Coordinates of C-alpha atoms in Angstrom, one line a residue:
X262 CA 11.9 15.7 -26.0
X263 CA 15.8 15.4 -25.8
X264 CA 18.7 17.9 -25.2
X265 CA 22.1 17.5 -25.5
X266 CA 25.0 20.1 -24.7
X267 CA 27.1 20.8 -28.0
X268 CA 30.7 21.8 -27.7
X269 CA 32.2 24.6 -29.8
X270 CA 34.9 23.6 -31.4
X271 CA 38.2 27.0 -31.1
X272 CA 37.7 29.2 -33.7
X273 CA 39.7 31.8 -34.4
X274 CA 37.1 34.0 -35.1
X275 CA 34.4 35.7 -33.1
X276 CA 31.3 37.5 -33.1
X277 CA 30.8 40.9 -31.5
X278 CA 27.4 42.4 -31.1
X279 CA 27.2 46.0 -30.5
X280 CA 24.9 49.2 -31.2
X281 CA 25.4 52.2 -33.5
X282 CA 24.1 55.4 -31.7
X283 CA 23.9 58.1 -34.9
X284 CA 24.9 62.0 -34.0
X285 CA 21.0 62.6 -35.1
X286 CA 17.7 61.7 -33.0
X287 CA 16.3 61.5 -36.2
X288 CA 17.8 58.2 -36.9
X289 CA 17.2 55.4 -34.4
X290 CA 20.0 53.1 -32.5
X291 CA 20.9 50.1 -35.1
X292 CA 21.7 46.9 -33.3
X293 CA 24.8 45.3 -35.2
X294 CA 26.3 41.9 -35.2
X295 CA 29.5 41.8 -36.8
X296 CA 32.2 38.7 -37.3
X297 CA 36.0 39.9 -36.4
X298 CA 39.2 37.9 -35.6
X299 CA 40.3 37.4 -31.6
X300 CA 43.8 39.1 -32.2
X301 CA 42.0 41.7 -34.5
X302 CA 43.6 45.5 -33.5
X303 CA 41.0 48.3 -33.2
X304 CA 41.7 49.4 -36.9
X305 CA 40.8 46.0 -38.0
X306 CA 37.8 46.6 -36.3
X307 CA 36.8 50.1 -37.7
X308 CA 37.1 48.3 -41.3
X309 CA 34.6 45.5 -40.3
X310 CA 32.6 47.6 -39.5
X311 CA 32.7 50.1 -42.4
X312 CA 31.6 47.2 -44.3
X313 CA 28.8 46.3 -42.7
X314 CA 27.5 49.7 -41.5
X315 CA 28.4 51.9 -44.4
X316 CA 30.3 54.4 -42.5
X317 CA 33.9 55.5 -42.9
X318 CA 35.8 53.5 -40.4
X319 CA 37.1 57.0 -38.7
X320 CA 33.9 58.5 -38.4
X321 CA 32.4 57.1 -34.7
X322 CA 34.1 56.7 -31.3
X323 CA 33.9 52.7 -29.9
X324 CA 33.2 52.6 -26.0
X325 CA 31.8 50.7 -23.3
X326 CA 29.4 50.8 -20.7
X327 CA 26.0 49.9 -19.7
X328 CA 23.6 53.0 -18.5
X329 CA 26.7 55.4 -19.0
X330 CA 30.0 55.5 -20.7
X331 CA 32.9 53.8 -18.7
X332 CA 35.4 53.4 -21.1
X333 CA 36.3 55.1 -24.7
X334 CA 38.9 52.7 -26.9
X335 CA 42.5 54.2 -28.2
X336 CA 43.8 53.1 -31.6
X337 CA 46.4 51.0 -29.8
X338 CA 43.9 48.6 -27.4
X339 CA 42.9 45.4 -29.4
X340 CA 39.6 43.2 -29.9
X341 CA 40.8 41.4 -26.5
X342 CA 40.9 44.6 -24.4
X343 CA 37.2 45.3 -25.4
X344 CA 35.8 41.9 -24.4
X345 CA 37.6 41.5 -21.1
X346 CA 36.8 44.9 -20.6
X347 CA 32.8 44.1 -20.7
X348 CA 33.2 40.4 -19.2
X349 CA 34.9 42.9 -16.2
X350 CA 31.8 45.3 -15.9
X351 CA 29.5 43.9 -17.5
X352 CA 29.1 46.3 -20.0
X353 CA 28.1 46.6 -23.7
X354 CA 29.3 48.1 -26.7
X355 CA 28.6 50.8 -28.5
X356 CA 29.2 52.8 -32.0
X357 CA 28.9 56.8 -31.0
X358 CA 28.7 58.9 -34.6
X359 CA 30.3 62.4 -33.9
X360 CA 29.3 65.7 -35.2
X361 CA 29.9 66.8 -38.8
X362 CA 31.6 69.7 -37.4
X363 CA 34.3 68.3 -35.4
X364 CA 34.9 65.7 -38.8
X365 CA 35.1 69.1 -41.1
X366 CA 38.0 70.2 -38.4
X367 CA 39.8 67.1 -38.6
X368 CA 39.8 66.9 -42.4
X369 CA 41.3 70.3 -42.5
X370 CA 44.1 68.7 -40.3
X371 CA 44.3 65.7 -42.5
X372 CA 43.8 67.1 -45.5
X373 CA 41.2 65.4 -47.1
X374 CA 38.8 66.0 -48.8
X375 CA 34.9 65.9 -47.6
X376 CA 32.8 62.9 -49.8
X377 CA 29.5 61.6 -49.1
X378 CA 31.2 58.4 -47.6
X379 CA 33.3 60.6 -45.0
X380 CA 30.9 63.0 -43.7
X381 CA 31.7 62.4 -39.8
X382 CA 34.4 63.0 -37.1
X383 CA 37.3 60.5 -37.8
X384 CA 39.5 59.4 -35.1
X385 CA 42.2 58.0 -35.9
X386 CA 44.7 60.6 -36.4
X387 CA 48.4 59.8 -35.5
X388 CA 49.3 62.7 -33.6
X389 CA 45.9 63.1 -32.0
X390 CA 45.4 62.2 -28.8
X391 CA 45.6 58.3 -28.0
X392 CA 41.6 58.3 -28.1
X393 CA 41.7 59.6 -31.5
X394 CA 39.8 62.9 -31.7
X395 CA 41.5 66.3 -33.1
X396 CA 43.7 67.9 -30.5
X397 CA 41.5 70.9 -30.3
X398 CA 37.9 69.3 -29.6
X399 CA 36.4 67.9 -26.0
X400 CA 34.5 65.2 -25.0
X401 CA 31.3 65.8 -23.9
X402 CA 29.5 63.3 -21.9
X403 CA 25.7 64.2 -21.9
X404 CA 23.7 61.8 -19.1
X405 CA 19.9 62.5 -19.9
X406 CA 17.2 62.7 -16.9
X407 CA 13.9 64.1 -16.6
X408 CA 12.1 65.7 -13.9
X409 CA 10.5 64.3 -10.8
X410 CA 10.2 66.0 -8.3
X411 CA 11.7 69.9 -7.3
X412 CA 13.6 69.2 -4.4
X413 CA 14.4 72.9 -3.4
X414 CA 15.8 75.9 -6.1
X415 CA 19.1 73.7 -6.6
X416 CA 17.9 70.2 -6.1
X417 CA 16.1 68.4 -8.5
X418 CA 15.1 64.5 -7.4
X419 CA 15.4 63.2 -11.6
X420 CA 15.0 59.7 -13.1
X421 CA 17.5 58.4 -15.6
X422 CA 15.6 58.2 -19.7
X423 CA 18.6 56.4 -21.7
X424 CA 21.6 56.0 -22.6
X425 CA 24.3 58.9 -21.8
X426 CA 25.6 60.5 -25.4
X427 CA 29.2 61.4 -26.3
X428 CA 29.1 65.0 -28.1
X429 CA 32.7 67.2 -28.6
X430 CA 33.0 70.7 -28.4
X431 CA 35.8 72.7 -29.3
X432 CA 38.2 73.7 -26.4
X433 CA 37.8 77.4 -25.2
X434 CA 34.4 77.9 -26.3
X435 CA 32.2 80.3 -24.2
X436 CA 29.3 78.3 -22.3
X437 CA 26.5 80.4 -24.6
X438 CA 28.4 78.5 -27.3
X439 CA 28.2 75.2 -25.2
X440 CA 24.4 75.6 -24.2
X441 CA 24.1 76.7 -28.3
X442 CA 25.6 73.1 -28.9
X443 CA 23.7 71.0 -26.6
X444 CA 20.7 72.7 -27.6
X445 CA 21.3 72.0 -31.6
X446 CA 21.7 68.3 -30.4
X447 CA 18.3 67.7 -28.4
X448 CA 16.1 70.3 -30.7
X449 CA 14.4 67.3 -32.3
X450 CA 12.9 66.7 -28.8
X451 CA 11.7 69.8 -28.7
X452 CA 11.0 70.9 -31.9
X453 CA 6.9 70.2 -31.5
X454 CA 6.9 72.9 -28.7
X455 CA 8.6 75.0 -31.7
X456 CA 6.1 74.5 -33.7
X457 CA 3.8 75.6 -31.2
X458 CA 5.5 78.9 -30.8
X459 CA 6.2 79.3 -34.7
X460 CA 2.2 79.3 -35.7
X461 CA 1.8 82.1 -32.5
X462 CA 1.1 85.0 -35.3
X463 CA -1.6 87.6 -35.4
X464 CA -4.6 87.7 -37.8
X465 CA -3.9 88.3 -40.9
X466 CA -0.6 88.2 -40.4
X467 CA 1.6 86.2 -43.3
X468 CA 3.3 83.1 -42.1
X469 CA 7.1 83.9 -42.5
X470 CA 8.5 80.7 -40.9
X471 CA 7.8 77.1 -40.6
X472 CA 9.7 74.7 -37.8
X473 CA 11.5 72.9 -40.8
X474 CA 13.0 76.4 -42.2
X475 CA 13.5 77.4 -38.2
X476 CA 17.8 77.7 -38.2
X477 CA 18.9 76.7 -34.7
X478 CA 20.2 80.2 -34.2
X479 CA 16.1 81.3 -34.6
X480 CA 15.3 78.2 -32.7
X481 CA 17.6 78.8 -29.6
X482 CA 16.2 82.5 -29.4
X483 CA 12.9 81.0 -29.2
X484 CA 13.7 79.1 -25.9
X485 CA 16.4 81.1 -24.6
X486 CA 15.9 84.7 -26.0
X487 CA 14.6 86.2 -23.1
X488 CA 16.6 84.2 -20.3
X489 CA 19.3 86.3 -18.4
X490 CA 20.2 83.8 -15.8
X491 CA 19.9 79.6 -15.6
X492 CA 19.0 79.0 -12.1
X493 CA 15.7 77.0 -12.0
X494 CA 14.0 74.7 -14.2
X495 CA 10.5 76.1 -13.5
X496 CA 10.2 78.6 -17.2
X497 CA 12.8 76.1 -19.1
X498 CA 11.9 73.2 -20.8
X499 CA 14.9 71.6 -19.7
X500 CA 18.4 72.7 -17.8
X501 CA 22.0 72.2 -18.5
X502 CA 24.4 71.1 -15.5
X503 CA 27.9 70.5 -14.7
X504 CA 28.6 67.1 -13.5
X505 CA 30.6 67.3 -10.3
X506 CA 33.0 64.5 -11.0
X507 CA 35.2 65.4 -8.1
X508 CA 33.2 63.8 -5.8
X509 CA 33.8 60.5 -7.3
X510 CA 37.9 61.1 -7.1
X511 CA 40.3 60.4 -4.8
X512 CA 41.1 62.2 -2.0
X513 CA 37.6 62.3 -1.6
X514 CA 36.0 65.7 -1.1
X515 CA 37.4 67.7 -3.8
X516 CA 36.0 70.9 -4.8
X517 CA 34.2 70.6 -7.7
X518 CA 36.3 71.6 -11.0
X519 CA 33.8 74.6 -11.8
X520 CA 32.0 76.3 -8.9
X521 CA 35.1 75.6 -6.3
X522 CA 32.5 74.4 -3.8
X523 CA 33.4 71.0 -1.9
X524 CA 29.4 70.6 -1.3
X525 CA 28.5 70.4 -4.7
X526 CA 25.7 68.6 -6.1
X527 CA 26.3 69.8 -9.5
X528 CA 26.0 73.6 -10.6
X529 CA 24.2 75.3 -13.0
X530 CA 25.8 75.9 -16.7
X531 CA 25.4 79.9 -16.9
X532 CA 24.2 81.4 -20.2
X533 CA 27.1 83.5 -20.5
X534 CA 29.2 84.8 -23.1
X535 CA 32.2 86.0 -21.5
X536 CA 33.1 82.7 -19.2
X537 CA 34.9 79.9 -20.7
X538 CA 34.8 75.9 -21.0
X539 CA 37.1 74.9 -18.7
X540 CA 39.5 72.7 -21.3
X541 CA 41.6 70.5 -19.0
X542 CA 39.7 67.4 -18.8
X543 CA 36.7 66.5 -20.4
X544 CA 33.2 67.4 -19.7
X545 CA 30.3 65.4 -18.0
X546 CA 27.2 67.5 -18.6
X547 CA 23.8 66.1 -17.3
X548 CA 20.2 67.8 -18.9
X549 CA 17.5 67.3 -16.3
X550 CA 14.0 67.8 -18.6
X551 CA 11.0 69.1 -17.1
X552 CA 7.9 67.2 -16.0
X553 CA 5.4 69.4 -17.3
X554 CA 5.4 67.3 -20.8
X555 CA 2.0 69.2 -21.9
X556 CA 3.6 72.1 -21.6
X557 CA 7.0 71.4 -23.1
X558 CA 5.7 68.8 -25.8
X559 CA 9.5 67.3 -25.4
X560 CA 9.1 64.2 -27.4
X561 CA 10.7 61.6 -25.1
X562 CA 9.1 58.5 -27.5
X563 CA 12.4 60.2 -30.0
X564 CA 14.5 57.9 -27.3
X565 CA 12.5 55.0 -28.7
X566 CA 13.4 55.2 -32.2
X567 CA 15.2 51.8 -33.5
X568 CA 17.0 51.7 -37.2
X569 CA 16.8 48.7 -39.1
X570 CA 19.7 46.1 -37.5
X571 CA 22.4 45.3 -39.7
X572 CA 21.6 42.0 -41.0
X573 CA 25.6 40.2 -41.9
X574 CA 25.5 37.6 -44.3
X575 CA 27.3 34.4 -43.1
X576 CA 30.8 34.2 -43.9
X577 CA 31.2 30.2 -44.4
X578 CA 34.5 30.3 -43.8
X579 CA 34.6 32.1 -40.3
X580 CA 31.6 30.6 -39.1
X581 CA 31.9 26.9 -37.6
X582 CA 28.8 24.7 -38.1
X583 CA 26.7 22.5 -36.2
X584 CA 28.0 19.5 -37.5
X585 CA 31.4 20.7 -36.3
X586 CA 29.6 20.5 -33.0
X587 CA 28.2 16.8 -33.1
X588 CA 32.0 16.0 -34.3
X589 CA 33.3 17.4 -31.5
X590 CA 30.6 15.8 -29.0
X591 CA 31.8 12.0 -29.8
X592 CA 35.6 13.2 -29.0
X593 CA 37.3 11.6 -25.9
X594 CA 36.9 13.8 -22.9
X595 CA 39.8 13.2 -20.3
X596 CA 38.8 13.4 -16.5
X597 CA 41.8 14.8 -14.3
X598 CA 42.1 17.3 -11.4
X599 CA 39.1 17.6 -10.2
X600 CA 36.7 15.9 -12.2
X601 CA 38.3 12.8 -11.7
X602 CA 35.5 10.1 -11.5
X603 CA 35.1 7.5 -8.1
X604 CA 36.5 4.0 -8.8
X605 CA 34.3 1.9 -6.7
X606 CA 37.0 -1.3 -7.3
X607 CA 39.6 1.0 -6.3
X608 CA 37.4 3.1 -3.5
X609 CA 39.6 6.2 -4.9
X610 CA 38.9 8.7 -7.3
X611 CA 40.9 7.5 -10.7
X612 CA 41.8 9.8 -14.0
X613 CA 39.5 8.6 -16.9
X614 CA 38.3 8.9 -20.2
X615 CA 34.3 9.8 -21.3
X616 CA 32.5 9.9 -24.3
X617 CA 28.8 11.0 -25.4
X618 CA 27.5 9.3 -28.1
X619 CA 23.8 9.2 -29.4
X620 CA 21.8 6.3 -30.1
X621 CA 18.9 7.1 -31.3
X622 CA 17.4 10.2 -32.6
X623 CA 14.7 12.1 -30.7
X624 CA 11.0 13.6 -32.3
X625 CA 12.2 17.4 -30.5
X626 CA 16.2 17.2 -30.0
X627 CA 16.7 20.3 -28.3
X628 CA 20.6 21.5 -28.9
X629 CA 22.2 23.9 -26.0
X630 CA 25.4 25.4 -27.2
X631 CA 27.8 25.4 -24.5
X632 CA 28.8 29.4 -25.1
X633 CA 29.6 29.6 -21.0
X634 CA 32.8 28.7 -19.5
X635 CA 33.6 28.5 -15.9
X636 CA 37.0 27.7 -14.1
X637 CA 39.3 28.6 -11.5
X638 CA 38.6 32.3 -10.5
X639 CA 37.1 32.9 -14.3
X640 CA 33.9 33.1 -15.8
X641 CA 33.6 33.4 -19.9
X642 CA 31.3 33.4 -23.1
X643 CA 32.4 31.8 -26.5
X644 CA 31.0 34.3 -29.2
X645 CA 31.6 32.0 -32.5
X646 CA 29.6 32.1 -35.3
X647 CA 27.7 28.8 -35.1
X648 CA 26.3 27.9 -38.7
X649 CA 22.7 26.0 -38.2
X650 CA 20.3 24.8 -40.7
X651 CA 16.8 25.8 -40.9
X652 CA 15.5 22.9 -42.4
X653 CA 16.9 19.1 -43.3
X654 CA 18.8 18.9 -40.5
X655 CA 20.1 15.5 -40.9
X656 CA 21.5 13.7 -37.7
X657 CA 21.6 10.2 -39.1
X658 CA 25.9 10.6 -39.4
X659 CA 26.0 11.3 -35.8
X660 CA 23.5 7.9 -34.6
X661 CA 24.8 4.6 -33.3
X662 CA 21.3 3.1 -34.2
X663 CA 21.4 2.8 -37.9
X664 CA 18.2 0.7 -37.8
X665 CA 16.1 3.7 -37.7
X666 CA 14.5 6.2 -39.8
X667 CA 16.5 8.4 -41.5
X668 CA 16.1 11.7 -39.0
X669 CA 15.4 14.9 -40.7
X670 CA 14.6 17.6 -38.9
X671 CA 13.3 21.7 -39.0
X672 CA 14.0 24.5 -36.7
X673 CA 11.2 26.0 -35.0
X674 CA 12.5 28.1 -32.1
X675 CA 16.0 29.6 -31.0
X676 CA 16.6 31.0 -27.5
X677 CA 18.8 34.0 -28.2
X678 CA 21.7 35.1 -25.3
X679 CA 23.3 38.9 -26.1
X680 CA 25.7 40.4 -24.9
X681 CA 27.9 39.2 -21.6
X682 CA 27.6 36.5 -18.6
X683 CA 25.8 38.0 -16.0
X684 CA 25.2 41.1 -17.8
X685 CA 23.0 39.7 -21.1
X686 CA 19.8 40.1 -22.3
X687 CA 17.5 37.0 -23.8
X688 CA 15.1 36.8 -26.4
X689 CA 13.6 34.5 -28.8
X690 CA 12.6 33.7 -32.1
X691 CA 9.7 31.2 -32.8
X692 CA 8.1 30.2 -36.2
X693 CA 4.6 30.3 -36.5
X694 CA 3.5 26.5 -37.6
X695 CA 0.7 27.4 -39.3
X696 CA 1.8 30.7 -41.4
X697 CA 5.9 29.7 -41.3
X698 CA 6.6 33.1 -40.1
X699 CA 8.9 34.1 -37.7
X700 CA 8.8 35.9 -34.7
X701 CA 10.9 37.9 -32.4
X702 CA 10.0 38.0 -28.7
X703 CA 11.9 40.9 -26.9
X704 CA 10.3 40.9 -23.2
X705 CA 6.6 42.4 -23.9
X706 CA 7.4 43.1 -27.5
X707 CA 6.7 41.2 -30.5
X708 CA 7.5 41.2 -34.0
X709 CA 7.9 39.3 -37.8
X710 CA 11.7 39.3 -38.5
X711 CA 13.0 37.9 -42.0
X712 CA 13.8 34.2 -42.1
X713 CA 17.2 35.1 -43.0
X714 CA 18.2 36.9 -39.7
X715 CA 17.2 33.4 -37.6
X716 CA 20.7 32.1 -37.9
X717 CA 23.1 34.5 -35.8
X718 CA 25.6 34.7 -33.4
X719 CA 23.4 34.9 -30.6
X720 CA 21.9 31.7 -31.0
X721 CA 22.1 29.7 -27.4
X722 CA 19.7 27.1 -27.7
X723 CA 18.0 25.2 -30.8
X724 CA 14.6 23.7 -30.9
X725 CA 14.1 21.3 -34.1
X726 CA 10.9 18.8 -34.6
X727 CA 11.3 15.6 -37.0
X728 CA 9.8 15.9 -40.3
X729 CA 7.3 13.1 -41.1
X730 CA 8.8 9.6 -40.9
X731 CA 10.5 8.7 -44.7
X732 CA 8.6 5.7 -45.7
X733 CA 9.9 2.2 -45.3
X734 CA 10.9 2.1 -49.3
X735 CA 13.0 5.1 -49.0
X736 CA 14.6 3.9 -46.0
X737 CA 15.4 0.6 -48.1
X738 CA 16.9 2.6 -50.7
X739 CA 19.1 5.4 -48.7
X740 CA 20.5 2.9 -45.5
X741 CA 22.3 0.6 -47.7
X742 CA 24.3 3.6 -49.8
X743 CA 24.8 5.4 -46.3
X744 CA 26.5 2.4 -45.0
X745 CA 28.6 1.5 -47.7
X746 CA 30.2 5.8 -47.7
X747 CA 30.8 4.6 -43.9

């Protein structure tokens, strides 16, 4: 067993790894890889990614963030405000699909026309705000808990089930009309307890309904027909709440922007039809669901739900490949500053020049790519698109020894790295030796994946094995034309 430490040679493309979150619970997250230039601008961007995905390149809002939402992009920030903003909080990126009724709004505004390849918000209207979504609609960010423990009537001790969600709602709306919309959003989470209450009919009695012909109107007079006031979660399957977001501004201490009261721990959203959404700033909305999950049937396992990933075929000409590398690793490295090397002749550390060569070539080379970066005060990843070979991997150019077999080699294993430093995730994919298919290993999950989505951006670290030994007649043949192309 050998390693060596490939370079990457500068590119000036990258690869940016990132997850679509559809409007619907009906379709699962898609994990996405796509390849994009470092100066690209965010339009650039939204056109990558329309290929790959799709989806019109208006028609989703691109943010930040890890457990919750920190940052939502403009049409005027670039490809290099997105990555140092996740190097900086060690965030990820995501793809947030709007709903079709703030893109129906925006089309009228536009006027365009709706297709089947624009049926989502878009946001990139010129005299829209600088985030992009129609002057008249909100942002809603929805953080999603469930139940632990009742702390008292008001307090509710929760635990945090995914991701937060961006929704929009329409500035001015009444908060019926905002509970309506929530409620439209999370129904397939509840729609098995719907079910439940849909087949409740007498003997005899002909079967008018079915959950699938429910209209959310029907369904959210099924939940909330009979509620007058929202004030515990005890007969609710889940409640709606303000998010006090005062407390985390500055001067501390701020009454919170819809009950007044400095003490607030977030208030109640009242069913009412007469008060308003409060349309200066945007909303932060938590739903707390309730524990009793017999009772409620909310179908949490909906968080769960994964789309296929969006497999990108590899662009030969952005991607740089791994014989780029082993150039690269025989260049002249020059030693100055600090890495100067101790001259024991001298007794003083000198400026100097090294170089890594290899001599021979190993049963099991194992190749780290060196994606991590370190220097004064900074810490970065290199995201290019490194081009490996499955199979006849030939490192014979890249040997001093040309008295040996000629090395051929197959990849076996790759130790994947996503997302940022000190913020990623690992996994790996193995090949089984005896079957030859391959495996993803995700923490406690694992799983086939096609051959073809081995080779990706993520790769970190390479595992090939020698093929069998070419026999001595071969060898006599090949050498001598290898040496004379040198």
């Amino acid at each position: 067993l050998s390693s060596v430490s490939l370079p990457i040679p500068h590119t000036e493309h990258t690869s940016l790894e990132c997850t679509y979150i559809p409007y619907s619970f009906y379709e699962g997250s898609r994990e996405c890889t796509i390849m994009c230039g470092k100066q690209d601008a965010i339009q650039d961007v939204r056109t990558t990614i329309e290929k790959q995905l799709g989806i019109h390149r208006d028609s989703f809002l691109i943010a930040t963030g890890f457990t919750e939402i920190s940052k939502i992009y403009s049409q005027e920030d670039t490809l290099l405000d997105i990555q140092e903003s996740m190097k900086k909080q060690k965030s990820k990126l995501y793809l947030f699909q709007l709903n079709p009724e703030a893109w129906m709004e925006t089309l009228k505004l536009r006027g365009d026309k709706a297709n089947d390849s624009t049926s989502m918000p878009p946001v990139s209207l010129a005299n829209s705000r600088l985030s992009g979504l129609a002057p008249d609609f909100l942002y809603a960010q929805v953080y999603l808990y469930k139940e632990f423990a009742p702390i008292s009537k008001l307090l509710i001790k929760k635990r945090r089930l995914t991701l937060s969600r961006l929704l929009c709602v329409k500035r001015g709306i009444t908060l019926q009309e905002l509970h309506f919309q929530v409620f439209c959003y999370l129904r397939p989470l509840l729609n098995k307890k719907l079910q439940d209450m849909v087949l409740q009919f007498k003997p005899g009695e002909k079967r008018s309904k079915t959950v699938e012909t429910l209209s959310n109107e029907e369904a959210f007079k099924c939940i909330f027909g009979g509620v007058k006031e929202i004030d515990s979660i005890d007969t609710l399957p889940y409640v709606l709440k303000f998010v006090n977001t005062a407390r985390f501004t500055k001067p501390a201490n701020l009454p919170c922007n819809y009950c007044g009261k400095k003490d607030c721990t977030n208030c109640f959203v009242p069913l009412s039809s007469s008060l308003r959404v409060n349309d200066k700033s945007d909303l932060a909305l938590e739903v707390i669901f309730n524990k009793e999950i017999a009772k409620w049937k909310v179908d949490f396992q909906i968080f769960e739900k994964k789309g296929p990933p969006v497999i990108q075929e590899v662009d030969k000409a952005k991607a740089t490949s791994l014989g780029d590398c082993f150039k690269m690793l025989g260049d002249n490295e020059i030693l100055d500053g600090d890495n100067k090397s101790f001259c024991p002749h001298c007794n003083s550390h000198q400026k100097s020049t090294k170089q890594m060569l290899i001599y021979n070539s190993p049963k099991t080379p194992v190749l780290q790519l060196k994606r991590f970066k370190s220097g004064k005060g900074y810490f970065s990843k290199e995201e290019a698109f490194i081009d490996f070979p499955l199979r006849n991997l030939d490192l014979f150019p890249f040997c001093i020894n040309k008295d040996q077999p000629i090395p051929i080699y197959e990849l076996y294993a790759v130790s994947n790295h996503f997302g940022v430093l000190g913020g990623g995730h690992y996994t790996a994919y193995a090949q089984n030796n005896s079957s030859k298919i391959w495996y993803n290993f995700d923490d406690s999950r694992v799983s086939e994946i096609e051959e073809s989505r081995v080779v990706s951006p993520a790769a970190y670290i390479l595992f090939y094995k020698r093929r069998e030994i070419v026999s001595e007649a071969i060898i006599d043949g090949v050498l001598p034309k290898l040496k004379e192309e040198e």
